[in-house]
């Protein structure tokens, strides 16, 4: 069997941790359980991670990379913006692409809420939860910036405020859907949020001046 590099083992441990946490819960994801799931010796964990807290942070980052909002905005570029799309088309395409990610991986998104609660309740781990939501806010801000570029618009609400508002809306919609799985109401609420975003846009003055 070929010898695996430290980076390869780290990747295997992160993915194994996600599987264990989804199946058994964050509290039961011991280092022994994770290495057993990965099929690695216990020493491999300490070779790749300084602590379980570092592993938890890596798990949070991995899940968010998969469902990152900038990737959603890129999906809008592939579809709605071919030939120059309106702000409405860009926003709705991006949000619905994001929502499909939620529907395709509900267990991973449920895990993100469990990770937050676990971190807040464990002495010394609250910083993980703060970093988690700081990352979410940054991803949301980047997504809004990407939407604006794609549609040639500006936001009339300060971006830090709009990003925090958007995170609150999407976070709440996601958690509510994970509880009741009501696709119809979830999509209706998502469309309502899209309508709000469109209502706080204006044409990008700089782009308009260049066009003239």
PDB file of C-alpha atoms in Angstrom:
ATOM      1  CA  UNK A   1       0.000   0.000   0.000  1.00  0.00           C
ATOM      2  CA  UNK A   2       1.354   3.435  -0.924  1.00  0.00           C
ATOM      3  CA  UNK A   3       2.417   5.769   1.857  1.00  0.00           C
ATOM      4  CA  UNK A   4      -0.021   8.664   2.313  1.00  0.00           C
ATOM      5  CA  UNK A   5       1.263  12.187   2.839  1.00  0.00           C
ATOM      6  CA  UNK A   6       0.347  14.312   5.854  1.00  0.00           C
ATOM      7  CA  UNK A   7      -1.979  16.404   3.684  1.00  0.00           C
ATOM      8  CA  UNK A   8      -3.760  13.280   2.414  1.00  0.00           C
ATOM      9  CA  UNK A   9      -4.203  11.954   5.938  1.00  0.00           C
ATOM     10  CA  UNK A  10      -5.482  15.331   7.099  1.00  0.00           C
ATOM     11  CA  UNK A  11      -8.077  15.289   4.320  1.00  0.00           C
ATOM     12  CA  UNK A  12      -9.128  11.759   5.230  1.00  0.00           C
ATOM     13  CA  UNK A  13      -9.507  12.706   8.887  1.00  0.00           C
ATOM     14  CA  UNK A  14     -11.626  15.783   8.095  1.00  0.00           C
ATOM     15  CA  UNK A  15     -13.979  13.766   5.892  1.00  0.00           C
ATOM     16  CA  UNK A  16     -14.103  10.964   8.467  1.00  0.00           C
ATOM     17  CA  UNK A  17     -14.929  13.477  11.206  1.00  0.00           C
ATOM     18  CA  UNK A  18     -17.823  14.842   9.146  1.00  0.00           C
ATOM     19  CA  UNK A  19     -19.222  11.324   8.661  1.00  0.00           C
ATOM     20  CA  UNK A  20     -18.894  10.493  12.351  1.00  0.00           C
ATOM     21  CA  UNK A  21     -20.475  13.780  13.459  1.00  0.00           C
ATOM     22  CA  UNK A  22     -23.407  13.370  11.072  1.00  0.00           C
ATOM     23  CA  UNK A  23     -23.966   9.787  12.184  1.00  0.00           C
ATOM     24  CA  UNK A  24     -23.261   9.992  15.926  1.00  0.00           C
ATOM     25  CA  UNK A  25     -23.258  13.693  16.857  1.00  0.00           C
ATOM     26  CA  UNK A  26     -20.450  16.124  17.606  1.00  0.00           C
ATOM     27  CA  UNK A  27     -20.119  15.052  21.227  1.00  0.00           C
ATOM     28  CA  UNK A  28     -19.359  11.456  20.244  1.00  0.00           C
ATOM     29  CA  UNK A  29     -16.796  12.339  17.602  1.00  0.00           C
ATOM     30  CA  UNK A  30     -13.788  11.341  19.695  1.00  0.00           C
ATOM     31  CA  UNK A  31     -10.342  11.184  18.183  1.00  0.00           C
ATOM     32  CA  UNK A  32     -10.510   7.372  18.379  1.00  0.00           C
ATOM     33  CA  UNK A  33     -13.833   7.315  16.552  1.00  0.00           C
ATOM     34  CA  UNK A  34     -12.524   9.610  13.825  1.00  0.00           C
ATOM     35  CA  UNK A  35      -9.318   7.681  13.155  1.00  0.00           C
ATOM     36  CA  UNK A  36     -11.250   4.407  13.193  1.00  0.00           C
ATOM     37  CA  UNK A  37     -13.653   5.811  10.590  1.00  0.00           C
ATOM     38  CA  UNK A  38     -10.688   6.925   8.468  1.00  0.00           C
ATOM     39  CA  UNK A  39      -8.930   3.574   8.865  1.00  0.00           C
ATOM     40  CA  UNK A  40      -5.833   5.243  10.290  1.00  0.00           C
ATOM     41  CA  UNK A  41      -3.770   4.661  13.447  1.00  0.00           C
ATOM     42  CA  UNK A  42      -4.421   6.905  16.451  1.00  0.00           C
ATOM     43  CA  UNK A  43      -1.021   8.518  16.049  1.00  0.00           C
ATOM     44  CA  UNK A  44      -2.081   9.893  12.665  1.00  0.00           C
ATOM     45  CA  UNK A  45      -4.502  12.283  14.360  1.00  0.00           C
ATOM     46  CA  UNK A  46      -1.846  13.935  16.512  1.00  0.00           C
ATOM     47  CA  UNK A  47       0.478  14.065  13.520  1.00  0.00           C
ATOM     48  CA  UNK A  48      -2.102  16.056  11.502  1.00  0.00           C
ATOM     49  CA  UNK A  49      -3.906  18.105  14.180  1.00  0.00           C
ATOM     50  CA  UNK A  50      -2.714  19.794  17.353  1.00  0.00           C
ATOM     51  CA  UNK A  51      -6.104  19.311  19.042  1.00  0.00           C
ATOM     52  CA  UNK A  52      -9.709  18.300  18.548  1.00  0.00           C
ATOM     53  CA  UNK A  53     -10.555  22.004  18.434  1.00  0.00           C
ATOM     54  CA  UNK A  54      -8.351  22.411  15.366  1.00  0.00           C
ATOM     55  CA  UNK A  55     -10.183  19.497  13.740  1.00  0.00           C
ATOM     56  CA  UNK A  56     -13.565  21.103  14.526  1.00  0.00           C
ATOM     57  CA  UNK A  57     -12.447  24.341  12.890  1.00  0.00           C
ATOM     58  CA  UNK A  58     -11.317  22.403   9.820  1.00  0.00           C
ATOM     59  CA  UNK A  59     -14.676  20.632   9.659  1.00  0.00           C
ATOM     60  CA  UNK A  60     -16.530  23.965   9.811  1.00  0.00           C
ATOM     61  CA  UNK A  61     -14.351  25.423   7.056  1.00  0.00           C
ATOM     62  CA  UNK A  62     -14.749  22.347   4.857  1.00  0.00           C
ATOM     63  CA  UNK A  63     -18.538  22.352   5.029  1.00  0.00           C
ATOM     64  CA  UNK A  64     -18.679  26.073   4.283  1.00  0.00           C
ATOM     65  CA  UNK A  65     -16.380  25.745   1.277  1.00  0.00           C
ATOM     66  CA  UNK A  66     -18.823  23.235  -0.200  1.00  0.00           C
ATOM     67  CA  UNK A  67     -21.804  25.510   0.285  1.00  0.00           C
ATOM     68  CA  UNK A  68     -20.074  28.851  -0.142  1.00  0.00           C
ATOM     69  CA  UNK A  69     -22.081  31.749  -1.469  1.00  0.00           C
ATOM     70  CA  UNK A  70     -19.392  32.894  -3.942  1.00  0.00           C
ATOM     71  CA  UNK A  71     -19.848  29.567  -5.743  1.00  0.00           C
ATOM     72  CA  UNK A  72     -23.540  30.336  -5.938  1.00  0.00           C
ATOM     73  CA  UNK A  73     -22.810  33.684  -7.543  1.00  0.00           C
ATOM     74  CA  UNK A  74     -20.630  31.855 -10.048  1.00  0.00           C
ATOM     75  CA  UNK A  75     -23.602  29.680 -10.893  1.00  0.00           C
ATOM     76  CA  UNK A  76     -25.530  32.843 -11.675  1.00  0.00           C
ATOM     77  CA  UNK A  77     -22.742  33.882 -14.041  1.00  0.00           C
ATOM     78  CA  UNK A  78     -23.059  30.592 -15.918  1.00  0.00           C
ATOM     79  CA  UNK A  79     -26.786  30.966 -16.363  1.00  0.00           C
ATOM     80  CA  UNK A  80     -28.623  34.194 -15.713  1.00  0.00           C
ATOM     81  CA  UNK A  81     -25.898  36.549 -16.850  1.00  0.00           C
ATOM     82  CA  UNK A  82     -25.287  35.084 -20.292  1.00  0.00           C
ATOM     83  CA  UNK A  83     -26.095  38.052 -22.483  1.00  0.00           C
ATOM     84  CA  UNK A  84     -26.484  40.556 -19.645  1.00  0.00           C
ATOM     85  CA  UNK A  85     -29.078  39.776 -17.029  1.00  0.00           C
ATOM     86  CA  UNK A  86     -31.166  41.983 -14.804  1.00  0.00           C
ATOM     87  CA  UNK A  87     -30.521  42.318 -11.078  1.00  0.00           C
ATOM     88  CA  UNK A  88     -33.669  40.273 -10.479  1.00  0.00           C
ATOM     89  CA  UNK A  89     -32.380  37.386 -12.613  1.00  0.00           C
ATOM     90  CA  UNK A  90     -28.934  37.385 -11.007  1.00  0.00           C
ATOM     91  CA  UNK A  91     -30.259  37.529  -7.445  1.00  0.00           C
ATOM     92  CA  UNK A  92     -32.882  34.821  -7.936  1.00  0.00           C
ATOM     93  CA  UNK A  93     -30.528  32.498  -9.793  1.00  0.00           C
ATOM     94  CA  UNK A  94     -27.873  32.868  -7.096  1.00  0.00           C
ATOM     95  CA  UNK A  95     -30.289  32.334  -4.212  1.00  0.00           C
ATOM     96  CA  UNK A  96     -31.957  29.325  -5.793  1.00  0.00           C
ATOM     97  CA  UNK A  97     -28.577  27.776  -6.580  1.00  0.00           C
ATOM     98  CA  UNK A  98     -27.632  28.287  -2.936  1.00  0.00           C
ATOM     99  CA  UNK A  99     -30.873  26.712  -1.814  1.00  0.00           C
ATOM    100  CA  UNK A 100     -30.315  23.637  -3.964  1.00  0.00           C
ATOM    101  CA  UNK A 101     -27.036  23.128  -2.112  1.00  0.00           C
ATOM    102  CA  UNK A 102     -28.980  23.138   1.151  1.00  0.00           C
ATOM    103  CA  UNK A 103     -31.512  20.598  -0.142  1.00  0.00           C
ATOM    104  CA  UNK A 104     -28.809  18.303  -1.500  1.00  0.00           C
ATOM    105  CA  UNK A 105     -26.780  18.150   1.738  1.00  0.00           C
ATOM    106  CA  UNK A 106     -29.212  18.664   4.643  1.00  0.00           C
ATOM    107  CA  UNK A 107     -27.220  16.484   7.062  1.00  0.00           C
ATOM    108  CA  UNK A 108     -24.098  18.604   6.646  1.00  0.00           C
ATOM    109  CA  UNK A 109     -26.033  21.803   7.253  1.00  0.00           C
ATOM    110  CA  UNK A 110     -27.717  20.341  10.312  1.00  0.00           C
ATOM    111  CA  UNK A 111     -24.232  19.524  11.561  1.00  0.00           C
ATOM    112  CA  UNK A 112     -23.190  23.185  11.293  1.00  0.00           C
ATOM    113  CA  UNK A 113     -25.857  24.166  13.842  1.00  0.00           C
ATOM    114  CA  UNK A 114     -24.794  21.358  16.149  1.00  0.00           C
ATOM    115  CA  UNK A 115     -21.177  22.492  15.891  1.00  0.00           C
ATOM    116  CA  UNK A 116     -22.180  26.022  16.861  1.00  0.00           C
ATOM    117  CA  UNK A 117     -24.130  24.882  19.918  1.00  0.00           C
ATOM    118  CA  UNK A 118     -21.380  22.477  20.943  1.00  0.00           C
ATOM    119  CA  UNK A 119     -18.700  25.157  20.705  1.00  0.00           C
ATOM    120  CA  UNK A 120     -20.740  27.692  22.689  1.00  0.00           C
ATOM    121  CA  UNK A 121     -21.301  25.208  25.523  1.00  0.00           C
ATOM    122  CA  UNK A 122     -17.723  23.957  25.846  1.00  0.00           C
ATOM    123  CA  UNK A 123     -15.241  25.926  27.954  1.00  0.00           C
ATOM    124  CA  UNK A 124     -12.678  27.561  25.730  1.00  0.00           C
ATOM    125  CA  UNK A 125     -14.429  26.765  22.440  1.00  0.00           C
ATOM    126  CA  UNK A 126     -16.709  29.789  22.089  1.00  0.00           C
ATOM    127  CA  UNK A 127     -14.121  31.397  19.812  1.00  0.00           C
ATOM    128  CA  UNK A 128     -14.792  28.616  17.293  1.00  0.00           C
ATOM    129  CA  UNK A 129     -18.441  29.679  17.082  1.00  0.00           C
ATOM    130  CA  UNK A 130     -17.416  33.315  16.658  1.00  0.00           C
ATOM    131  CA  UNK A 131     -15.001  32.398  13.880  1.00  0.00           C
ATOM    132  CA  UNK A 132     -17.680  30.236  12.281  1.00  0.00           C
ATOM    133  CA  UNK A 133     -20.189  33.073  12.036  1.00  0.00           C
ATOM    134  CA  UNK A 134     -17.548  35.616  11.091  1.00  0.00           C
ATOM    135  CA  UNK A 135     -16.734  33.318   8.186  1.00  0.00           C
ATOM    136  CA  UNK A 136     -20.419  33.007   7.253  1.00  0.00           C
ATOM    137  CA  UNK A 137     -20.766  36.792   7.277  1.00  0.00           C
ATOM    138  CA  UNK A 138     -17.701  37.216   5.057  1.00  0.00           C
ATOM    139  CA  UNK A 139     -18.993  34.603   2.601  1.00  0.00           C
ATOM    140  CA  UNK A 140     -22.346  36.398   2.453  1.00  0.00           C
ATOM    141  CA  UNK A 141     -20.631  39.740   1.847  1.00  0.00           C
ATOM    142  CA  UNK A 142     -18.523  38.260  -0.962  1.00  0.00           C
ATOM    143  CA  UNK A 143     -21.649  36.797  -2.533  1.00  0.00           C
ATOM    144  CA  UNK A 144     -23.421  40.155  -2.503  1.00  0.00           C
ATOM    145  CA  UNK A 145     -20.365  41.798  -4.066  1.00  0.00           C
ATOM    146  CA  UNK A 146     -20.317  39.138  -6.783  1.00  0.00           C
ATOM    147  CA  UNK A 147     -24.024  39.614  -7.508  1.00  0.00           C
ATOM    148  CA  UNK A 148     -23.498  43.360  -7.838  1.00  0.00           C
ATOM    149  CA  UNK A 149     -20.632  42.876 -10.300  1.00  0.00           C
ATOM    150  CA  UNK A 150     -22.593  40.377 -12.374  1.00  0.00           C
ATOM    151  CA  UNK A 151     -25.691  42.567 -12.617  1.00  0.00           C
ATOM    152  CA  UNK A 152     -23.924  45.919 -12.887  1.00  0.00           C
ATOM    153  CA  UNK A 153     -25.670  47.328  -9.821  1.00  0.00           C
ATOM    154  CA  UNK A 154     -24.850  48.874  -6.465  1.00  0.00           C
ATOM    155  CA  UNK A 155     -26.461  48.157  -3.093  1.00  0.00           C
ATOM    156  CA  UNK A 156     -28.198  51.096  -1.443  1.00  0.00           C
ATOM    157  CA  UNK A 157     -27.741  49.526   1.998  1.00  0.00           C
ATOM    158  CA  UNK A 158     -24.211  49.517   3.507  1.00  0.00           C
ATOM    159  CA  UNK A 159     -22.647  46.172   2.651  1.00  0.00           C
ATOM    160  CA  UNK A 160     -21.747  45.143   6.248  1.00  0.00           C
ATOM    161  CA  UNK A 161     -25.391  45.695   7.267  1.00  0.00           C
ATOM    162  CA  UNK A 162     -26.766  43.934   4.200  1.00  0.00           C
ATOM    163  CA  UNK A 163     -24.439  40.962   4.738  1.00  0.00           C
ATOM    164  CA  UNK A 164     -25.474  40.574   8.375  1.00  0.00           C
ATOM    165  CA  UNK A 165     -29.137  40.901   7.420  1.00  0.00           C
ATOM    166  CA  UNK A 166     -28.730  38.348   4.632  1.00  0.00           C
ATOM    167  CA  UNK A 167     -26.972  35.883   6.894  1.00  0.00           C
ATOM    168  CA  UNK A 168     -29.783  36.169   9.422  1.00  0.00           C
ATOM    169  CA  UNK A 169     -32.424  35.558   6.760  1.00  0.00           C
ATOM    170  CA  UNK A 170     -30.712  32.596   5.108  1.00  0.00           C
ATOM    171  CA  UNK A 171     -29.640  31.078   8.411  1.00  0.00           C
ATOM    172  CA  UNK A 172     -33.208  31.259   9.717  1.00  0.00           C
ATOM    173  CA  UNK A 173     -34.711  29.890   6.509  1.00  0.00           C
ATOM    174  CA  UNK A 174     -32.247  27.018   6.515  1.00  0.00           C
ATOM    175  CA  UNK A 175     -32.873  26.023  10.123  1.00  0.00           C
ATOM    176  CA  UNK A 176     -36.653  26.260   9.704  1.00  0.00           C
ATOM    177  CA  UNK A 177     -36.529  24.068   6.597  1.00  0.00           C
ATOM    178  CA  UNK A 178     -34.310  21.509   8.335  1.00  0.00           C
ATOM    179  CA  UNK A 179     -37.045  21.231  10.961  1.00  0.00           C
ATOM    180  CA  UNK A 180     -40.203  21.096   8.819  1.00  0.00           C
ATOM    181  CA  UNK A 181     -38.869  20.306   5.272  1.00  0.00           C
ATOM    182  CA  UNK A 182     -41.613  22.480   3.759  1.00  0.00           C
ATOM    183  CA  UNK A 183     -40.173  23.153   0.289  1.00  0.00           C
ATOM    184  CA  UNK A 184     -43.092  25.294  -0.858  1.00  0.00           C
ATOM    185  CA  UNK A 185     -42.924  27.775   2.001  1.00  0.00           C
ATOM    186  CA  UNK A 186     -39.127  27.783   1.945  1.00  0.00           C
ATOM    187  CA  UNK A 187     -39.014  28.752  -1.730  1.00  0.00           C
ATOM    188  CA  UNK A 188     -41.734  31.386  -1.249  1.00  0.00           C
ATOM    189  CA  UNK A 189     -39.751  32.932   1.617  1.00  0.00           C
ATOM    190  CA  UNK A 190     -36.568  32.796  -0.456  1.00  0.00           C
ATOM    191  CA  UNK A 191     -38.317  34.620  -3.290  1.00  0.00           C
ATOM    192  CA  UNK A 192     -39.513  37.249  -0.825  1.00  0.00           C
ATOM    193  CA  UNK A 193     -35.919  37.817   0.253  1.00  0.00           C
ATOM    194  CA  UNK A 194     -34.886  38.049  -3.415  1.00  0.00           C
ATOM    195  CA  UNK A 195     -37.521  40.739  -3.955  1.00  0.00           C
ATOM    196  CA  UNK A 196     -36.141  42.672  -0.995  1.00  0.00           C
ATOM    197  CA  UNK A 197     -32.593  42.508  -2.367  1.00  0.00           C
ATOM    198  CA  UNK A 198     -33.723  43.768  -5.754  1.00  0.00           C
ATOM    199  CA  UNK A 199     -35.521  46.654  -4.031  1.00  0.00           C
ATOM    200  CA  UNK A 200     -32.248  47.889  -2.498  1.00  0.00           C
ATOM    201  CA  UNK A 201     -30.280  48.100  -5.750  1.00  0.00           C
ATOM    202  CA  UNK A 202     -29.469  50.895  -8.146  1.00  0.00           C
ATOM    203  CA  UNK A 203     -27.564  50.997 -11.393  1.00  0.00           C
ATOM    204  CA  UNK A 204     -23.786  51.017 -10.975  1.00  0.00           C
ATOM    205  CA  UNK A 205     -22.934  54.682 -11.676  1.00  0.00           C
ATOM    206  CA  UNK A 206     -19.357  53.944 -12.708  1.00  0.00           C
ATOM    207  CA  UNK A 207     -20.427  51.270 -15.184  1.00  0.00           C
ATOM    208  CA  UNK A 208     -23.150  53.492 -16.571  1.00  0.00           C
ATOM    209  CA  UNK A 209     -20.674  56.333 -17.103  1.00  0.00           C
ATOM    210  CA  UNK A 210     -18.275  54.029 -18.984  1.00  0.00           C
ATOM    211  CA  UNK A 211     -21.135  52.836 -21.195  1.00  0.00           C
ATOM    212  CA  UNK A 212     -21.976  56.422 -22.123  1.00  0.00           C
TER     213      UNK A 212
END
